[in-house]
mmCIF file of C-alpha atoms and ligand atoms in Angstrom:
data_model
loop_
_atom_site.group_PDB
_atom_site.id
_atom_site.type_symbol
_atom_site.label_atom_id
_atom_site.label_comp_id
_atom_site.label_asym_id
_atom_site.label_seq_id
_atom_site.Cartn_x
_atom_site.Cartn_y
_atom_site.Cartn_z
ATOM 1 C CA UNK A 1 -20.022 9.222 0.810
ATOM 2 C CA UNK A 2 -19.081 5.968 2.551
ATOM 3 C CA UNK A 3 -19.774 4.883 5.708
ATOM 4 C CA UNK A 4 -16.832 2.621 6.919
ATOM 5 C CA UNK A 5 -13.099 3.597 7.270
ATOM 6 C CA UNK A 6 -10.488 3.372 4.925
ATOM 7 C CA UNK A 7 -6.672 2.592 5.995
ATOM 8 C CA UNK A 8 -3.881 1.727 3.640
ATOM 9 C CA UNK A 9 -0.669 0.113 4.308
ATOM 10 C CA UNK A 10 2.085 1.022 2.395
ATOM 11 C CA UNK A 11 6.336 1.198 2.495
ATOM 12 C CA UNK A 12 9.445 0.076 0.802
ATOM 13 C CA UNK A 13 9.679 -3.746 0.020
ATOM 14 C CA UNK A 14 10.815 -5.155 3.326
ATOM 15 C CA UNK A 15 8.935 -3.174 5.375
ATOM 16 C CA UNK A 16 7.121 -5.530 6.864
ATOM 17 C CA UNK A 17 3.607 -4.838 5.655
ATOM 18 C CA UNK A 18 2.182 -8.453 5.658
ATOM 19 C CA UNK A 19 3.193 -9.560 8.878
ATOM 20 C CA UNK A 20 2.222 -6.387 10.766
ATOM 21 C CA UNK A 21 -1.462 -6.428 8.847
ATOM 22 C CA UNK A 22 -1.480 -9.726 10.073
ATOM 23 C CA UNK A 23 -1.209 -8.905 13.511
ATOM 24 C CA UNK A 24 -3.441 -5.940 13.208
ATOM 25 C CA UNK A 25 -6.422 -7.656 12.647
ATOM 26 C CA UNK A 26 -7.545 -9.332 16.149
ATOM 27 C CA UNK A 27 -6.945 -6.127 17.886
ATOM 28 C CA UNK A 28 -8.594 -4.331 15.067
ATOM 29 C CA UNK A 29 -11.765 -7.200 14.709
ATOM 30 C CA UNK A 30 -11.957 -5.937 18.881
ATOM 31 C CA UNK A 31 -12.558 -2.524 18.307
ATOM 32 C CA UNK A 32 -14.794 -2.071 15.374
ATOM 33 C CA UNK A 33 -17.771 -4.262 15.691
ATOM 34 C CA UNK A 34 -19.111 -3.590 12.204
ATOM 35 C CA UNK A 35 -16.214 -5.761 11.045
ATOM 36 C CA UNK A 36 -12.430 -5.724 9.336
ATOM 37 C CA UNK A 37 -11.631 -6.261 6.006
ATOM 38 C CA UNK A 38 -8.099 -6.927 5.025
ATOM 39 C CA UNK A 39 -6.617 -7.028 0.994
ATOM 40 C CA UNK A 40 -4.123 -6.258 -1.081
ATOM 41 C CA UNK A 41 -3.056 -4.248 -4.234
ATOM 42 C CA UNK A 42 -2.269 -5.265 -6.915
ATOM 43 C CA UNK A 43 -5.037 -8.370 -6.644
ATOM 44 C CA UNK A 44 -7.748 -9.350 -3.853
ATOM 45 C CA UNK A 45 -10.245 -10.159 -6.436
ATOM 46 C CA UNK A 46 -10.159 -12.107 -9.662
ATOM 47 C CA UNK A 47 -9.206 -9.576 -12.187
ATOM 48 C CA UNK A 48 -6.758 -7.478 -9.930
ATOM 49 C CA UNK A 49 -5.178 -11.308 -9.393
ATOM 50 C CA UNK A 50 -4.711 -11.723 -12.544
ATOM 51 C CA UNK A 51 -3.269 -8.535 -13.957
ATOM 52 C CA UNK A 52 -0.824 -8.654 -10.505
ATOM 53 C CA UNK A 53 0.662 -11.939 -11.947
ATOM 54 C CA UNK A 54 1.420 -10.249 -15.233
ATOM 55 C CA UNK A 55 2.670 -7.239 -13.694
ATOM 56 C CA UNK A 56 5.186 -8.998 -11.230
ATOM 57 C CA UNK A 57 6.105 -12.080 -13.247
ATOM 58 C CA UNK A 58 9.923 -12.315 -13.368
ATOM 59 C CA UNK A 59 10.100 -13.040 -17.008
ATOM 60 C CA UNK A 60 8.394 -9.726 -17.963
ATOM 61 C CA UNK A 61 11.257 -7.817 -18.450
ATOM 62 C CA UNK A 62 9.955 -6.435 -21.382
ATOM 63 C CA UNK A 63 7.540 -3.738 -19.866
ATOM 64 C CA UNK A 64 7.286 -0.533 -20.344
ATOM 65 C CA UNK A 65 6.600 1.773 -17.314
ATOM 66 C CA UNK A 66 3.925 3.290 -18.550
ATOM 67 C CA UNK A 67 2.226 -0.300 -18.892
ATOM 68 C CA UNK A 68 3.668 -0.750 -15.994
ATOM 69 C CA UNK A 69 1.667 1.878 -14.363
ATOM 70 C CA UNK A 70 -1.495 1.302 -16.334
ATOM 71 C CA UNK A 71 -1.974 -2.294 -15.163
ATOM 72 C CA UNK A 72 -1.083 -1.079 -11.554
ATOM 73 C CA UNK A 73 -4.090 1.560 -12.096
ATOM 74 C CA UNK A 74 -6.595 -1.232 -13.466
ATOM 75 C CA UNK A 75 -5.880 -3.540 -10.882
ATOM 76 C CA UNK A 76 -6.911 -0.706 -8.770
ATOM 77 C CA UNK A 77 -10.291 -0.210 -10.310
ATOM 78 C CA UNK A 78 -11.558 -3.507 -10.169
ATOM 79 C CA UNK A 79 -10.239 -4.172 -7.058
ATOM 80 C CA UNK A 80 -11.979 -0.687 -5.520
ATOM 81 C CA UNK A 81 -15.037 -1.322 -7.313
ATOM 82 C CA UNK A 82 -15.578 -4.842 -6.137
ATOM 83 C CA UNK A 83 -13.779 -4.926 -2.941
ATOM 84 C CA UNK A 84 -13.400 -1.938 -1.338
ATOM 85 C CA UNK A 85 -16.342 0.148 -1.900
ATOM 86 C CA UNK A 86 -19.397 -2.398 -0.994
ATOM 87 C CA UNK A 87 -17.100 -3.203 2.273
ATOM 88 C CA UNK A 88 -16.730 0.730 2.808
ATOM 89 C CA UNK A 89 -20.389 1.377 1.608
ATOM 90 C CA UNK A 90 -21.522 -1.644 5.034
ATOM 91 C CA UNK A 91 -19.629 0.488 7.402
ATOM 92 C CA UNK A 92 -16.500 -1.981 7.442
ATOM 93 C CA UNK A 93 -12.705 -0.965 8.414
ATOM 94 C CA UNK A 94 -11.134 -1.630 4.994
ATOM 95 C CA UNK A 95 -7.553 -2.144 5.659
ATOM 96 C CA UNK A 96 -5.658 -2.330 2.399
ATOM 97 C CA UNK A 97 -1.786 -3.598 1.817
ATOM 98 C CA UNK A 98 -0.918 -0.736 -0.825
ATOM 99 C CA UNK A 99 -2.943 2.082 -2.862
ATOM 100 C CA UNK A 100 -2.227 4.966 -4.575
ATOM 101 C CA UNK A 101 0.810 6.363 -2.667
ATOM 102 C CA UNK A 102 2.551 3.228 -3.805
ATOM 103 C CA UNK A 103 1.867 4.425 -7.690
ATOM 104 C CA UNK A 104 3.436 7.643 -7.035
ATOM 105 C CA UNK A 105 6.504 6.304 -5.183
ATOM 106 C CA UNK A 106 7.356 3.268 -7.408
ATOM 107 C CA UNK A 107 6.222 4.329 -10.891
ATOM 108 C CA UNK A 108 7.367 7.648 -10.288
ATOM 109 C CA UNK A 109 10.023 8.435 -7.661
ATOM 110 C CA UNK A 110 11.105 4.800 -8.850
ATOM 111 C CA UNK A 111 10.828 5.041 -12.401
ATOM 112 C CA UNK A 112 10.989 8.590 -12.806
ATOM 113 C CA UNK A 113 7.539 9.311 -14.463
ATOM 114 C CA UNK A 114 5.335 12.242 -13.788
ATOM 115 C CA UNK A 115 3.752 12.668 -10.593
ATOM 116 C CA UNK A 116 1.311 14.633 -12.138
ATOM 117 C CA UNK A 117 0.276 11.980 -14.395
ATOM 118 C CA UNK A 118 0.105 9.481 -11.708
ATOM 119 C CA UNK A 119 -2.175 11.582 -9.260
ATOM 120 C CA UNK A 120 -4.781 12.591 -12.271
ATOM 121 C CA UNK A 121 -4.613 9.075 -13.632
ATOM 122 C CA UNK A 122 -4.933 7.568 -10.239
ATOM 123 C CA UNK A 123 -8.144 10.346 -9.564
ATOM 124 C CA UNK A 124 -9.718 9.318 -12.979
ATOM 125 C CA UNK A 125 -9.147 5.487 -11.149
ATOM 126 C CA UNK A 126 -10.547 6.033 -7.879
ATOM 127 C CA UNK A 127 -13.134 8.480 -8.065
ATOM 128 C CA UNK A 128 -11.122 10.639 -6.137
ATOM 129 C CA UNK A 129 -11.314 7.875 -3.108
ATOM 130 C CA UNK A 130 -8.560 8.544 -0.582
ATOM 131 C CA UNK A 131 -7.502 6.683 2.217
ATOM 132 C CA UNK A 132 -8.744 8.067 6.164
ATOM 133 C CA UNK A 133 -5.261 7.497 7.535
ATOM 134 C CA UNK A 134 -1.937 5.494 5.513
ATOM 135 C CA UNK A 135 0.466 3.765 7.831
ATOM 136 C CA UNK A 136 3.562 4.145 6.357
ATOM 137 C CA UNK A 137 6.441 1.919 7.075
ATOM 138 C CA UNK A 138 9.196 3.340 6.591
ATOM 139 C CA UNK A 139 13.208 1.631 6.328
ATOM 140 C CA UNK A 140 16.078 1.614 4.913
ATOM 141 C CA UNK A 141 16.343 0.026 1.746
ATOM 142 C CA UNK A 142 19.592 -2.085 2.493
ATOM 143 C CA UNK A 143 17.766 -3.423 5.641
ATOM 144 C CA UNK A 144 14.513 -3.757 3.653
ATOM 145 C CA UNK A 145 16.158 -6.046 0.907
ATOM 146 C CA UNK A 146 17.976 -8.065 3.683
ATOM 147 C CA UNK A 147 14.923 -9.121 5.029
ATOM 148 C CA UNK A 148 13.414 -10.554 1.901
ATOM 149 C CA UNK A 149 16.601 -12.461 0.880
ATOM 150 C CA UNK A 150 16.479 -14.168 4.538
ATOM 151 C CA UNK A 151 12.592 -14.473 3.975
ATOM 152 C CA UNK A 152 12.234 -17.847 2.106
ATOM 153 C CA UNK A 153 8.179 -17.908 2.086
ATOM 154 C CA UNK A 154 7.780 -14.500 0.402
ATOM 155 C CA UNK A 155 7.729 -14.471 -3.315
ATOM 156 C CA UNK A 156 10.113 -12.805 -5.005
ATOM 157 C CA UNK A 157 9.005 -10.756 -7.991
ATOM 158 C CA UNK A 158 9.911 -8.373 -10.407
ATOM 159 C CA UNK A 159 10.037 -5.186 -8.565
ATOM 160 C CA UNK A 160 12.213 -6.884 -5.717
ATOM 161 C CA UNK A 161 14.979 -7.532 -8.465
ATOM 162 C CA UNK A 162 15.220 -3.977 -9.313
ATOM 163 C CA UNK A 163 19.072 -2.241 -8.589
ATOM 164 C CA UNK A 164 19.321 -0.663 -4.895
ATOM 165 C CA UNK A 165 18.857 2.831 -6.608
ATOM 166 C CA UNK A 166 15.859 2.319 -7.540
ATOM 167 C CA UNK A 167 14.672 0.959 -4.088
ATOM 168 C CA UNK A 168 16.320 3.714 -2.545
ATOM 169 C CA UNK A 169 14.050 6.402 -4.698
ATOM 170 C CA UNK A 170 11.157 4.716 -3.763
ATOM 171 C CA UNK A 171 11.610 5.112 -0.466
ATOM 172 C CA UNK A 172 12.697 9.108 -0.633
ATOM 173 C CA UNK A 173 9.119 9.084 -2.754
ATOM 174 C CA UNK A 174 7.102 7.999 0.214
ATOM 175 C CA UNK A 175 9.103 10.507 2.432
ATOM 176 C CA UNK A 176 8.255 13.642 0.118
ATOM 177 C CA UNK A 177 4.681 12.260 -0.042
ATOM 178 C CA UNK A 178 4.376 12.025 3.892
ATOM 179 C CA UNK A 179 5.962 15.237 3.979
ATOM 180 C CA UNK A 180 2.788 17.183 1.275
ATOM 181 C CA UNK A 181 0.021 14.960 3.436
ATOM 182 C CA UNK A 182 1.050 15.456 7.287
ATOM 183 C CA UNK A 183 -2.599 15.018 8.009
ATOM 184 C CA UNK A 184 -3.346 11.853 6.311
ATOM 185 C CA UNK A 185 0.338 10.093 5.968
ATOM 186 C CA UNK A 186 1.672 8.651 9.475
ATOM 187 C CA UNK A 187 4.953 6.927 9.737
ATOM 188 C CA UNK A 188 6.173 4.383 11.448
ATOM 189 C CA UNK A 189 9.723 3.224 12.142
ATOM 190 C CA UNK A 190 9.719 -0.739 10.779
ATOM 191 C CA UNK A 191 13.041 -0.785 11.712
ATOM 192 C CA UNK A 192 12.018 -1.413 15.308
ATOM 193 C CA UNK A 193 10.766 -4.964 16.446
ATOM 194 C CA UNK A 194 7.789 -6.012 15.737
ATOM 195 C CA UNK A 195 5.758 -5.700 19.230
ATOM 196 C CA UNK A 196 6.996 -1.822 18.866
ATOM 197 C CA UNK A 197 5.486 -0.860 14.999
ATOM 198 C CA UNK A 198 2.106 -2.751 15.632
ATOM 199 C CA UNK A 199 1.031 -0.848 18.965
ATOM 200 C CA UNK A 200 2.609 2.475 17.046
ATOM 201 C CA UNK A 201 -0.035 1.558 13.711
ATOM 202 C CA UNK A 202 -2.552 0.350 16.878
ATOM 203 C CA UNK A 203 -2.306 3.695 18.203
ATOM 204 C CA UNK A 204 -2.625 6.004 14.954
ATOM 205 C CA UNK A 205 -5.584 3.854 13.971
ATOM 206 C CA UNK A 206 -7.363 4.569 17.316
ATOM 207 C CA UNK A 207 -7.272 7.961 16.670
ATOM 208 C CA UNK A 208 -9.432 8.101 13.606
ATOM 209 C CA UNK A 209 -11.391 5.153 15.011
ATOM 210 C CA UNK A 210 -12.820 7.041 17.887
ATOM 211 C CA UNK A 211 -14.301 9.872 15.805
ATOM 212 C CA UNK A 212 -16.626 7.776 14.493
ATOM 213 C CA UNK A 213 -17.638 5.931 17.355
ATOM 214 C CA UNK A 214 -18.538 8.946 18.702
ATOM 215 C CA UNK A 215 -20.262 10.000 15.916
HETATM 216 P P1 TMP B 1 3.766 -6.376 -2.539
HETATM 217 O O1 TMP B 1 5.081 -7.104 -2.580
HETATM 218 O O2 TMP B 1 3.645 -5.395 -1.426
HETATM 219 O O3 TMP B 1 2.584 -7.306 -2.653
HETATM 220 O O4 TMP B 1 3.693 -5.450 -3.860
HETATM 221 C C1 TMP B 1 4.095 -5.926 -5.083
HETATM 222 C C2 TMP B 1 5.063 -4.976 -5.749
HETATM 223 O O5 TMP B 1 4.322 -4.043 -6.559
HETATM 224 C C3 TMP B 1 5.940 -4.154 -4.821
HETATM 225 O O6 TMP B 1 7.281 -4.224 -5.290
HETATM 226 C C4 TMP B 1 5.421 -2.748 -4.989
HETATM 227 C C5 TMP B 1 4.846 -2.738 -6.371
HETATM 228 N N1 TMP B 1 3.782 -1.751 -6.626
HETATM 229 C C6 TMP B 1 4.026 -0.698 -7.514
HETATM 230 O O7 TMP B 1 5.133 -0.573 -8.041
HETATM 231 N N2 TMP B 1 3.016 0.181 -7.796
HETATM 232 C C7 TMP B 1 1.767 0.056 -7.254
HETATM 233 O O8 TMP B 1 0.876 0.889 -7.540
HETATM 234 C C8 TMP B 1 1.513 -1.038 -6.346
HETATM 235 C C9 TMP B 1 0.165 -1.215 -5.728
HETATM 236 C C10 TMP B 1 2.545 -1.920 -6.071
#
């Protein structure tokens, strides 16, 4: 068992997920005195770094999707296992740009492999690790894929060249999977400004926050 608390980030490109994380973390650092840890899959250590860059280079257009979603998984691993589970294990809030949920709506709402194969893969990955609470941010995909054209910082990888389609399955994946985890999955509206979706994640994170404060 761990001791900290475990929140993922996830949503369609365009979403918004970096710059709301961003803003997150003072208000976050305020409330949870053991301390705030925020990262990012694929990457946030070495290894996970390094696989990310060969998963998301541009000239890759060679992959398979089953490669595809076996480098996604092993960036996972080492990025769990070095990352996430000491921070977890010191009773840290381990706030994480993307985990599994992204595997099951890219590789296979996106790409059209098995669910099934992603979820027991993904276990086999994680140890069965899931995330307290996922904030996920949802939007339309036009909108989404607006945003990063106008966005001249953000990298733009292989994923974000895929056809509309695809970015539109993706984002019907995350619904259905909101839909099976009511409990766990909480979504936001990232179409609203930004003041609006960070006191709406603020407020959904409070509420498993104050369990174990009281605990
Ligand atoms: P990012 O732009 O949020 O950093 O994520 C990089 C891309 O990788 C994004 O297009 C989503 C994609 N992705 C997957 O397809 N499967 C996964 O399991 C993860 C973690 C990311």
């Amino acid at each position: 068992m761990t001791k900290g608390i475990f929140i993922s980030l996830e949503g369609p490109d365009g979403a918004g997920k970096t710059t709301v994380l961003n803003k997150l973390l003072p208000a976050l650092e305020k409330r949870h005195s053991a301390g705030v840890v925020t990262t990012r899959e694929p990457g946030g250590v070495m290894i996970a770094e390094a696989i990310r860059e060969v998963i998301l280079d541009v000239n890759n257009t060679a992959m398979d999707s089953k490669t595809e979603l076996l480098l996604y998984i092993a960036a996972r691993r080492q990025h769990l296992v070095e990352r996430v589970l000491p921070n977890l294990e010191s009773g840290k809030l381990v706030l994480v740009d993307r985990f599994i949920d992204s595997s099951v709506a890219y590789q296979g709402a996106g790409r059209g492999l098995s669910s099934e194969d992603i979820k027991w893969l993904n276990t086999y990955a994680t140890d069965g690790l899931e995330p307290d609470l996922t904030l996920l941010l949802d939007i339309e995909s036009e909108l989404g894929l607006s945003r990063i054209a106008q966005n001249s910082d953000r990298e733009v990888n292989r994923l974000d060249l895929e056809k509309i389609d695809m970015h539109q399955r993706v984002r019907q994946g995350y619904l259905e999977l909101a839909q099976e985890n009511p409990e766990r999955i909480k979504i936001i509206d990232a179409s609203n400004d930004i003041e609006t979706v960070v006191s709406e994640a603020l407020k959904a994170i409070e509420a498993v926050l104050k369990p174990s404060k009281d605990a």
